[in-house]
Amino acid sequence: MTPFQPVLLIVAVFAIMSTNFAQSNNAVGQSAIKNDEDAATVIRAHIMRAETHAFDKTFRHHAVQALDLARQFNLPAEVGNALRALAAFTLEDSNPSPAALDSANQLVRQSLSLAQAGNDSSAMAWSNCLLGKLHYARGYWIRGMAKALDSARSYLQPAIQYGLKHEMKTLLSECYHYYSLSLRGDINNFQTIVNLKLDALAYNDSLSQQLLRARILNHMGSLYLNFGGGLKTNSLSYFERALFIARNIGASDVMTSVLSDMSDYYMLLGQKEESLRYFHDAIEVARKGKLFKREASLYFQAGRIYLHFQDYKPAITNFKYCAVAHEKLGQQWAVPICRGFMAKGYLLNHQRDSAAMLIAGLDREVGDLIRNKSEFFSVKEILQVVISVYGQLNDTEGLARNQARLINLQDSVYSKQNQADFEGALAARNLELARQKTKMYEYERAIAQGKISRQRLVIFIMIGAVAILFLVAFGLSYYLRALRRLNQKLQKQSETIESQKQELISMVDNLKSMQGQLVSSEKMASLGHLAAGVAHELNNPLNFISGGVSVMEEFFGRIMTGNISLEDKKILFKESMTIFKNINNGVDRMSSIIESLQIYTNPREALTESSETDIADCVDASLILLKSRLESESITIIRSYSTCKVRAHSGRLSQVFINLIDNAIHATAVRERNNRKLEIGMIMNDDTVRIDFTDNGTGIPEEVRNNIFHAFFTTKETGKGTGLGLFICHSIIDEFGGSLTFSTEVGKGTTFSVVLSLSKF
């Protein structure tokens, strides 16, 4: 460093912050910059200023000035850094056009070429990170570019591997965040995406990467809101932290997104006034920031809010605004969706003629979109709305036509989508393996750097090698002796096994337990049906415990620094007790799920006079195993039963109850989500007890009632039922000496009654 550099850096910073920037910069260029090293210092000051405020276009001239200086002094490395800083403004734009994204892509690729020419691995990693972000931006903002999301991972993964190897935390935070965004957001990827987000937060620099931190926190809140199940309330704390950061740095785009998500949060809680308050805050920020695409999307959200609270006139108005706004922005793919929801609003507002007229026009547009091979997800969204409206209009012809379109469209995309999901899961798995390898590399490097002296390391390796050789020799000797003994034992048993072989074959041939096999098959099918729900129920408390531990680590980190007042310590202690209580609740929740599984999977045994089980335990276990589906379908459970011992087998009785509850879930699907009920009651007599499962579904038509308990008869859609459920339930109850009957009324619901003998013990 030359003697002029400290003075030069101060002059450069003041020049950048000055209102008369151009004049100050010229003065610096003429008087203070004496050589390439001085120029690099000024360039880096410009780039730092630009990167810190990439969300604000008024700071873009810093990147331009840095690029001009780097080219003037022929500094290829700094030219590459300035090109990336310039491209960052497009990536942080809330409304990037395809042309802007193409221009940013050219800038980053020029940066990558310079890094490759100079063999600068760090610059190559940053360029790959930006290329991954560009591909994500293409997939998010440009319809028909969904494949770009898959390409994003191919650029982000090598950048992550380099960042892990060289401990580049800011790079890792950015790459992990956008890698998680490139994965499909659904319940199957929930845990993987959460883990990637937690990594992004762990590596995040809260001072230099405030905008990124706000985005990560906002997306974490969205994950819990959409896929967190019973942990939806966790999302609010993430939203509040993201909003605090976004307001501090003036990031309008992030503020709009967070306020919009908070509006959805309160809508799901049923708090209309709070939901609309956050919506109005969001649209005010969008208008002030001239975020036109955000504003158009917010009109759609407002329509959904009013629709949710059955306030149909303002819902229709906002969907109209949404269609007009998207049409002005040239986003033609969104206009039919808005009109479809307008038709839905008209229908719910009893304006059937308006709904029919609007949906007929959409029907014709859908046909044109399919013939023009428009982007799948847009057409799918429109078709779903059209089908819904036709169904409520009782227009069977329009309903059938559009259902056929949707089926054909899904069939054509299904295999490609499955392949994309598989590639995404495989890429996430490879990323995890690379991260583990990098951690091993870091450990080995720490040893080599002197944490253990070279001499002790050599001695340790030698001792370890001798110990390993000794253990291998001893193990080999023991293995050979054991192998000899095993061979002798096997030889003695071979004749016995051979003699029993024929007996086993004849026993298999003479098995007459076909009914038992059907019961086992159906039970395994039920287990497979329940697996996703049980895994979801177990993952939720696990994620909650993990989140609590993460917050506790943050608390203890603050306490260990020592820069905290006694009052703050008291507050942290109080919050810690709440977190410990929540963690304990998570553990209790997992214990109850496991106990329910133990009841359901209780090994089958012969039914004897002394066999008994508790009705309440079996019903509770069945409800716990189906809790995820019951909540997702918004079914209200009314319980009026108590502890009662009956002569039955717990696992097989639970199988009967699960089948009956599952049938009730399907039956109530036609009802509005706030009017789906299942009542489980009990009536005791002298020697028997009757358990009733009453739903308010569609009821069972007269023409199929005689076939309900027949094998392979089902009223469900193809692929959704085997026709063995009620047949096996009837067989199990018969074996217990009881009876399974039903009563039904079309349009009002069905009651299945199970009668069992009370236990004599």
PDB file of N, CA and C in Angstrom, residues 602-668:
ATOM      1  N   ASN A 602     -50.338 -52.740  16.156  1.00  0.00           N
ATOM      2  CA  ASN A 602     -50.268 -53.836  17.118  1.00  0.00           C
ATOM      3  C   ASN A 602     -50.350 -55.162  16.375  1.00  0.00           C
ATOM      4  N   PRO A 603     -49.360 -56.075  16.552  1.00  0.00           N
ATOM      5  CA  PRO A 603     -49.331 -57.327  15.776  1.00  0.00           C
ATOM      6  C   PRO A 603     -50.640 -58.103  15.903  1.00  0.00           C
ATOM      7  N   ARG A 604     -51.025 -58.719  14.827  1.00  0.00           N
ATOM      8  CA  ARG A 604     -52.277 -59.481  14.830  1.00  0.00           C
ATOM      9  C   ARG A 604     -52.120 -60.728  15.701  1.00  0.00           C
ATOM     10  N   GLU A 605     -53.145 -61.010  16.498  1.00  0.00           N
ATOM     11  CA  GLU A 605     -53.128 -62.184  17.361  1.00  0.00           C
ATOM     12  C   GLU A 605     -54.511 -62.825  17.315  1.00  0.00           C
ATOM     13  N   ALA A 606     -54.545 -64.078  17.727  1.00  0.00           N
ATOM     14  CA  ALA A 606     -55.815 -64.788  17.724  1.00  0.00           C
ATOM     15  C   ALA A 606     -56.767 -64.168  18.740  1.00  0.00           C
ATOM     16  N   LEU A 607     -58.034 -64.053  18.366  1.00  0.00           N
ATOM     17  CA  LEU A 607     -59.028 -63.476  19.255  1.00  0.00           C
ATOM     18  C   LEU A 607     -59.504 -64.549  20.232  1.00  0.00           C
ATOM     19  N   THR A 608     -59.395 -64.281  21.519  1.00  0.00           N
ATOM     20  CA  THR A 608     -59.820 -65.218  22.557  1.00  0.00           C
ATOM     21  C   THR A 608     -60.851 -64.538  23.445  1.00  0.00           C
ATOM     22  N   GLU A 609     -61.374 -65.316  24.397  1.00  0.00           N
ATOM     23  CA  GLU A 609     -62.351 -64.756  25.331  1.00  0.00           C
ATOM     24  C   GLU A 609     -61.769 -63.633  26.183  1.00  0.00           C
ATOM     25  N   SER A 610     -60.432 -63.698  26.393  1.00  0.00           N
ATOM     26  CA  SER A 610     -59.784 -62.683  27.241  1.00  0.00           C
ATOM     27  C   SER A 610     -59.273 -61.479  26.445  1.00  0.00           C
ATOM     28  N   SER A 611     -59.422 -61.522  25.112  1.00  0.00           N
ATOM     29  CA  SER A 611     -58.958 -60.389  24.292  1.00  0.00           C
ATOM     30  C   SER A 611     -59.843 -59.176  24.559  1.00  0.00           C
ATOM     31  N   GLU A 612     -59.218 -58.020  24.757  1.00  0.00           N
ATOM     32  CA  GLU A 612     -59.984 -56.809  24.981  1.00  0.00           C
ATOM     33  C   GLU A 612     -59.173 -55.584  24.554  1.00  0.00           C
ATOM     34  N   THR A 613     -59.884 -54.523  24.243  1.00  0.00           N
ATOM     35  CA  THR A 613     -59.249 -53.249  23.898  1.00  0.00           C
ATOM     36  C   THR A 613     -60.206 -52.123  24.256  1.00  0.00           C
ATOM     37  N   ASP A 614     -59.676 -50.906  24.328  1.00  0.00           N
ATOM     38  CA  ASP A 614     -60.469 -49.742  24.720  1.00  0.00           C
ATOM     39  C   ASP A 614     -60.962 -48.996  23.473  1.00  0.00           C
ATOM     40  N   ILE A 615     -62.276 -48.810  23.397  1.00  0.00           N
ATOM     41  CA  ILE A 615     -62.877 -48.112  22.248  1.00  0.00           C
ATOM     42  C   ILE A 615     -62.295 -46.707  22.094  1.00  0.00           C
ATOM     43  N   ALA A 616     -62.215 -45.952  23.191  1.00  0.00           N
ATOM     44  CA  ALA A 616     -61.748 -44.566  23.128  1.00  0.00           C
ATOM     45  C   ALA A 616     -60.319 -44.480  22.626  1.00  0.00           C
ATOM     46  N   ASP A 617     -59.449 -45.417  23.097  1.00  0.00           N
ATOM     47  CA  ASP A 617     -58.052 -45.415  22.645  1.00  0.00           C
ATOM     48  C   ASP A 617     -57.971 -45.623  21.140  1.00  0.00           C
ATOM     49  N   CYS A 618     -58.773 -46.565  20.621  1.00  0.00           N
ATOM     50  CA  CYS A 618     -58.719 -46.864  19.181  1.00  0.00           C
ATOM     51  C   CYS A 618     -59.241 -45.683  18.351  1.00  0.00           C
ATOM     52  N   VAL A 619     -60.338 -45.049  18.808  1.00  0.00           N
ATOM     53  CA  VAL A 619     -60.876 -43.901  18.069  1.00  0.00           C
ATOM     54  C   VAL A 619     -59.884 -42.739  18.095  1.00  0.00           C
ATOM     55  N   ASP A 620     -59.317 -42.461  19.301  1.00  0.00           N
ATOM     56  CA  ASP A 620     -58.349 -41.361  19.417  1.00  0.00           C
ATOM     57  C   ASP A 620     -57.129 -41.618  18.542  1.00  0.00           C
ATOM     58  N   ALA A 621     -56.622 -42.877  18.546  1.00  0.00           N
ATOM     59  CA  ALA A 621     -55.452 -43.193  17.726  1.00  0.00           C
ATOM     60  C   ALA A 621     -55.757 -42.986  16.247  1.00  0.00           C
ATOM     61  N   SER A 622     -56.963 -43.397  15.810  1.00  0.00           N
ATOM     62  CA  SER A 622     -57.335 -43.234  14.401  1.00  0.00           C
ATOM     63  C   SER A 622     -57.422 -41.759  14.030  1.00  0.00           C
ATOM     64  N   LEU A 623     -57.994 -40.929  14.918  1.00  0.00           N
ATOM     65  CA  LEU A 623     -58.107 -39.491  14.644  1.00  0.00           C
ATOM     66  C   LEU A 623     -56.748 -38.825  14.580  1.00  0.00           C
ATOM     67  N   ILE A 624     -55.824 -39.269  15.435  1.00  0.00           N
ATOM     68  CA  ILE A 624     -54.470 -38.686  15.407  1.00  0.00           C
ATOM     69  C   ILE A 624     -53.780 -39.021  14.098  1.00  0.00           C
ATOM     70  N   LEU A 625     -53.909 -40.282  13.637  1.00  0.00           N
ATOM     71  CA  LEU A 625     -53.247 -40.686  12.390  1.00  0.00           C
ATOM     72  C   LEU A 625     -53.840 -39.970  11.175  1.00  0.00           C
ATOM     73  N   LEU A 626     -55.109 -39.594  11.263  1.00  0.00           N
ATOM     74  CA  LEU A 626     -55.746 -38.894  10.143  1.00  0.00           C
ATOM     75  C   LEU A 626     -55.851 -37.392  10.378  1.00  0.00           C
ATOM     76  N   LYS A 627     -55.161 -36.886  11.414  1.00  0.00           N
ATOM     77  CA  LYS A 627     -55.306 -35.476  11.776  1.00  0.00           C
ATOM     78  C   LYS A 627     -54.930 -34.551  10.617  1.00  0.00           C
ATOM     79  N   SER A 628     -53.839 -34.890   9.926  1.00  0.00           N
ATOM     80  CA  SER A 628     -53.375 -34.023   8.839  1.00  0.00           C
ATOM     81  C   SER A 628     -54.447 -33.869   7.765  1.00  0.00           C
ATOM     82  N   ARG A 629     -55.077 -35.000   7.375  1.00  0.00           N
ATOM     83  CA  ARG A 629     -56.123 -34.929   6.344  1.00  0.00           C
ATOM     84  C   ARG A 629     -57.366 -34.214   6.852  1.00  0.00           C
ATOM     85  N   LEU A 630     -57.739 -34.470   8.121  1.00  0.00           N
ATOM     86  CA  LEU A 630     -58.915 -33.813   8.685  1.00  0.00           C
ATOM     87  C   LEU A 630     -58.747 -32.303   8.710  1.00  0.00           C
ATOM     88  N   GLU A 631     -57.531 -31.841   9.085  1.00  0.00           N
ATOM     89  CA  GLU A 631     -57.277 -30.402   9.122  1.00  0.00           C
ATOM     90  C   GLU A 631     -57.244 -29.811   7.723  1.00  0.00           C
ATOM     91  N   SER A 632     -56.587 -30.531   6.789  1.00  0.00           N
ATOM     92  CA  SER A 632     -56.495 -29.988   5.424  1.00  0.00           C
ATOM     93  C   SER A 632     -57.869 -29.894   4.760  1.00  0.00           C
ATOM     94  N   GLU A 633     -58.805 -30.780   5.149  1.00  0.00           N
ATOM     95  CA  GLU A 633     -60.156 -30.749   4.581  1.00  0.00           C
ATOM     96  C   GLU A 633     -61.124 -29.927   5.434  1.00  0.00           C
ATOM     97  N   SER A 634     -60.611 -29.317   6.560  1.00  0.00           N
ATOM     98  CA  SER A 634     -61.424 -28.439   7.429  1.00  0.00           C
ATOM     99  C   SER A 634     -62.657 -29.156   7.980  1.00  0.00           C
ATOM    100  N   ILE A 635     -62.476 -30.391   8.450  1.00  0.00           N
ATOM    101  CA  ILE A 635     -63.591 -31.182   8.987  1.00  0.00           C
ATOM    102  C   ILE A 635     -63.661 -30.997  10.502  1.00  0.00           C
ATOM    103  N   THR A 636     -64.821 -30.656  10.994  1.00  0.00           N
ATOM    104  CA  THR A 636     -65.045 -30.490  12.434  1.00  0.00           C
ATOM    105  C   THR A 636     -65.422 -31.844  13.046  1.00  0.00           C
ATOM    106  N   ILE A 637     -64.700 -32.258  14.072  1.00  0.00           N
ATOM    107  CA  ILE A 637     -64.965 -33.531  14.752  1.00  0.00           C
ATOM    108  C   ILE A 637     -65.758 -33.245  16.021  1.00  0.00           C
ATOM    109  N   ILE A 638     -66.893 -33.907  16.158  1.00  0.00           N
ATOM    110  CA  ILE A 638     -67.717 -33.798  17.369  1.00  0.00           C
ATOM    111  C   ILE A 638     -67.614 -35.130  18.113  1.00  0.00           C
ATOM    112  N   ARG A 639     -67.034 -35.119  19.274  1.00  0.00           N
ATOM    113  CA  ARG A 639     -66.784 -36.359  20.031  1.00  0.00           C
ATOM    114  C   ARG A 639     -67.798 -36.488  21.167  1.00  0.00           C
ATOM    115  N   SER A 640     -68.402 -37.663  21.263  1.00  0.00           N
ATOM    116  CA  SER A 640     -69.276 -37.957  22.404  1.00  0.00           C
ATOM    117  C   SER A 640     -69.149 -39.446  22.719  1.00  0.00           C
ATOM    118  N   TYR A 641     -67.944 -39.819  23.129  1.00  0.00           N
ATOM    119  CA  TYR A 641     -67.680 -41.211  23.514  1.00  0.00           C
ATOM    120  C   TYR A 641     -66.779 -41.201  24.745  1.00  0.00           C
ATOM    121  N   SER A 642     -66.661 -42.339  25.381  1.00  0.00           N
ATOM    122  CA  SER A 642     -65.859 -42.437  26.602  1.00  0.00           C
ATOM    123  C   SER A 642     -65.137 -43.782  26.628  1.00  0.00           C
ATOM    124  N   THR A 643     -64.337 -43.989  27.651  1.00  0.00           N
ATOM    125  CA  THR A 643     -63.583 -45.234  27.789  1.00  0.00           C
ATOM    126  C   THR A 643     -64.543 -46.406  27.953  1.00  0.00           C
ATOM    127  N   CYS A 644     -64.270 -47.472  27.181  1.00  0.00           N
ATOM    128  CA  CYS A 644     -65.127 -48.658  27.231  1.00  0.00           C
ATOM    129  C   CYS A 644     -64.353 -49.851  26.690  1.00  0.00           C
ATOM    130  N   LYS A 645     -64.230 -50.917  27.468  1.00  0.00           N
ATOM    131  CA  LYS A 645     -63.498 -52.112  27.059  1.00  0.00           C
ATOM    132  C   LYS A 645     -64.437 -53.034  26.277  1.00  0.00           C
ATOM    133  N   VAL A 646     -63.963 -53.499  25.100  1.00  0.00           N
ATOM    134  CA  VAL A 646     -64.745 -54.426  24.285  1.00  0.00           C
ATOM    135  C   VAL A 646     -63.885 -55.618  23.914  1.00  0.00           C
ATOM    136  N   ARG A 647     -64.550 -56.693  23.469  1.00  0.00           N
ATOM    137  CA  ARG A 647     -63.840 -57.897  23.038  1.00  0.00           C
ATOM    138  C   ARG A 647     -63.438 -57.708  21.574  1.00  0.00           C
ATOM    139  N   ALA A 648     -62.163 -57.307  21.369  1.00  0.00           N
ATOM    140  CA  ALA A 648     -61.666 -57.018  20.019  1.00  0.00           C
ATOM    141  C   ALA A 648     -60.147 -56.913  20.061  1.00  0.00           C
ATOM    142  N   HIS A 649     -59.556 -56.757  18.875  1.00  0.00           N
ATOM    143  CA  HIS A 649     -58.108 -56.596  18.729  1.00  0.00           C
ATOM    144  C   HIS A 649     -57.835 -55.138  18.351  1.00  0.00           C
ATOM    145  N   SER A 650     -56.982 -54.427  19.108  1.00  0.00           N
ATOM    146  CA  SER A 650     -56.820 -52.976  18.956  1.00  0.00           C
ATOM    147  C   SER A 650     -56.379 -52.572  17.556  1.00  0.00           C
ATOM    148  N   GLY A 651     -55.396 -53.266  17.001  1.00  0.00           N
ATOM    149  CA  GLY A 651     -54.878 -52.877  15.686  1.00  0.00           C
ATOM    150  C   GLY A 651     -55.916 -53.021  14.595  1.00  0.00           C
ATOM    151  N   ARG A 652     -56.665 -54.146  14.603  1.00  0.00           N
ATOM    152  CA  ARG A 652     -57.647 -54.380  13.543  1.00  0.00           C
ATOM    153  C   ARG A 652     -58.892 -53.514  13.742  1.00  0.00           C
ATOM    154  N   LEU A 653     -59.244 -53.225  15.005  1.00  0.00           N
ATOM    155  CA  LEU A 653     -60.377 -52.326  15.249  1.00  0.00           C
ATOM    156  C   LEU A 653     -60.031 -50.901  14.798  1.00  0.00           C
ATOM    157  N   SER A 654     -58.766 -50.482  15.039  1.00  0.00           N
ATOM    158  CA  SER A 654     -58.330 -49.170  14.553  1.00  0.00           C
ATOM    159  C   SER A 654     -58.394 -49.107  13.034  1.00  0.00           C
ATOM    160  N   GLN A 655     -58.094 -50.264  12.369  1.00  0.00           N
ATOM    161  CA  GLN A 655     -58.176 -50.301  10.910  1.00  0.00           C
ATOM    162  C   GLN A 655     -59.614 -50.033  10.451  1.00  0.00           C
ATOM    163  N   VAL A 656     -60.593 -50.589  11.157  1.00  0.00           N
ATOM    164  CA  VAL A 656     -61.999 -50.360  10.819  1.00  0.00           C
ATOM    165  C   VAL A 656     -62.347 -48.877  10.981  1.00  0.00           C
ATOM    166  N   PHE A 657     -61.952 -48.291  12.130  1.00  0.00           N
ATOM    167  CA  PHE A 657     -62.287 -46.891  12.392  1.00  0.00           C
ATOM    168  C   PHE A 657     -61.639 -45.961  11.376  1.00  0.00           C
ATOM    169  N   ILE A 658     -60.367 -46.237  11.004  1.00  0.00           N
ATOM    170  CA  ILE A 658     -59.677 -45.395  10.021  1.00  0.00           C
ATOM    171  C   ILE A 658     -60.407 -45.434   8.679  1.00  0.00           C
ATOM    172  N   ASN A 659     -60.869 -46.644   8.270  1.00  0.00           N
ATOM    173  CA  ASN A 659     -61.611 -46.745   7.011  1.00  0.00           C
ATOM    174  C   ASN A 659     -62.905 -45.950   7.061  1.00  0.00           C
ATOM    175  N   LEU A 660     -63.631 -46.024   8.180  1.00  0.00           N
ATOM    176  CA  LEU A 660     -64.896 -45.304   8.289  1.00  0.00           C
ATOM    177  C   LEU A 660     -64.686 -43.796   8.302  1.00  0.00           C
ATOM    178  N   ILE A 661     -63.627 -43.324   9.020  1.00  0.00           N
ATOM    179  CA  ILE A 661     -63.340 -41.882   9.058  1.00  0.00           C
ATOM    180  C   ILE A 661     -62.889 -41.396   7.679  1.00  0.00           C
ATOM    181  N   ASP A 662     -62.062 -42.228   6.991  1.00  0.00           N
ATOM    182  CA  ASP A 662     -61.583 -41.851   5.650  1.00  0.00           C
ATOM    183  C   ASP A 662     -62.747 -41.728   4.675  1.00  0.00           C
ATOM    184  N   ASN A 663     -63.725 -42.646   4.767  1.00  0.00           N
ATOM    185  CA  ASN A 663     -64.908 -42.559   3.904  1.00  0.00           C
ATOM    186  C   ASN A 663     -65.702 -41.287   4.199  1.00  0.00           C
ATOM    187  N   ALA A 664     -65.762 -40.905   5.481  1.00  0.00           N
ATOM    188  CA  ALA A 664     -66.477 -39.683   5.847  1.00  0.00           C
ATOM    189  C   ALA A 664     -65.798 -38.451   5.261  1.00  0.00           C
ATOM    190  N   ILE A 665     -64.448 -38.453   5.228  1.00  0.00           N
ATOM    191  CA  ILE A 665     -63.703 -37.334   4.639  1.00  0.00           C
ATOM    192  C   ILE A 665     -64.081 -37.165   3.172  1.00  0.00           C
ATOM    193  N   HIS A 666     -64.135 -38.293   2.433  1.00  0.00           N
ATOM    194  CA  HIS A 666     -64.513 -38.227   1.010  1.00  0.00           C
ATOM    195  C   HIS A 666     -65.965 -37.762   0.859  1.00  0.00           C
ATOM    196  N   ALA A 667     -66.834 -38.234   1.750  1.00  0.00           N
ATOM    197  CA  ALA A 667     -68.252 -37.923   1.604  1.00  0.00           C
ATOM    198  C   ALA A 667     -68.548 -36.445   1.847  1.00  0.00           C
ATOM    199  N   THR A 668     -67.783 -35.816   2.785  1.00  0.00           N
ATOM    200  CA  THR A 668     -68.063 -34.413   3.124  1.00  0.00           C
ATOM    201  C   THR A 668     -67.355 -33.430   2.204  1.00  0.00           C
TER     202      THR A 668
END
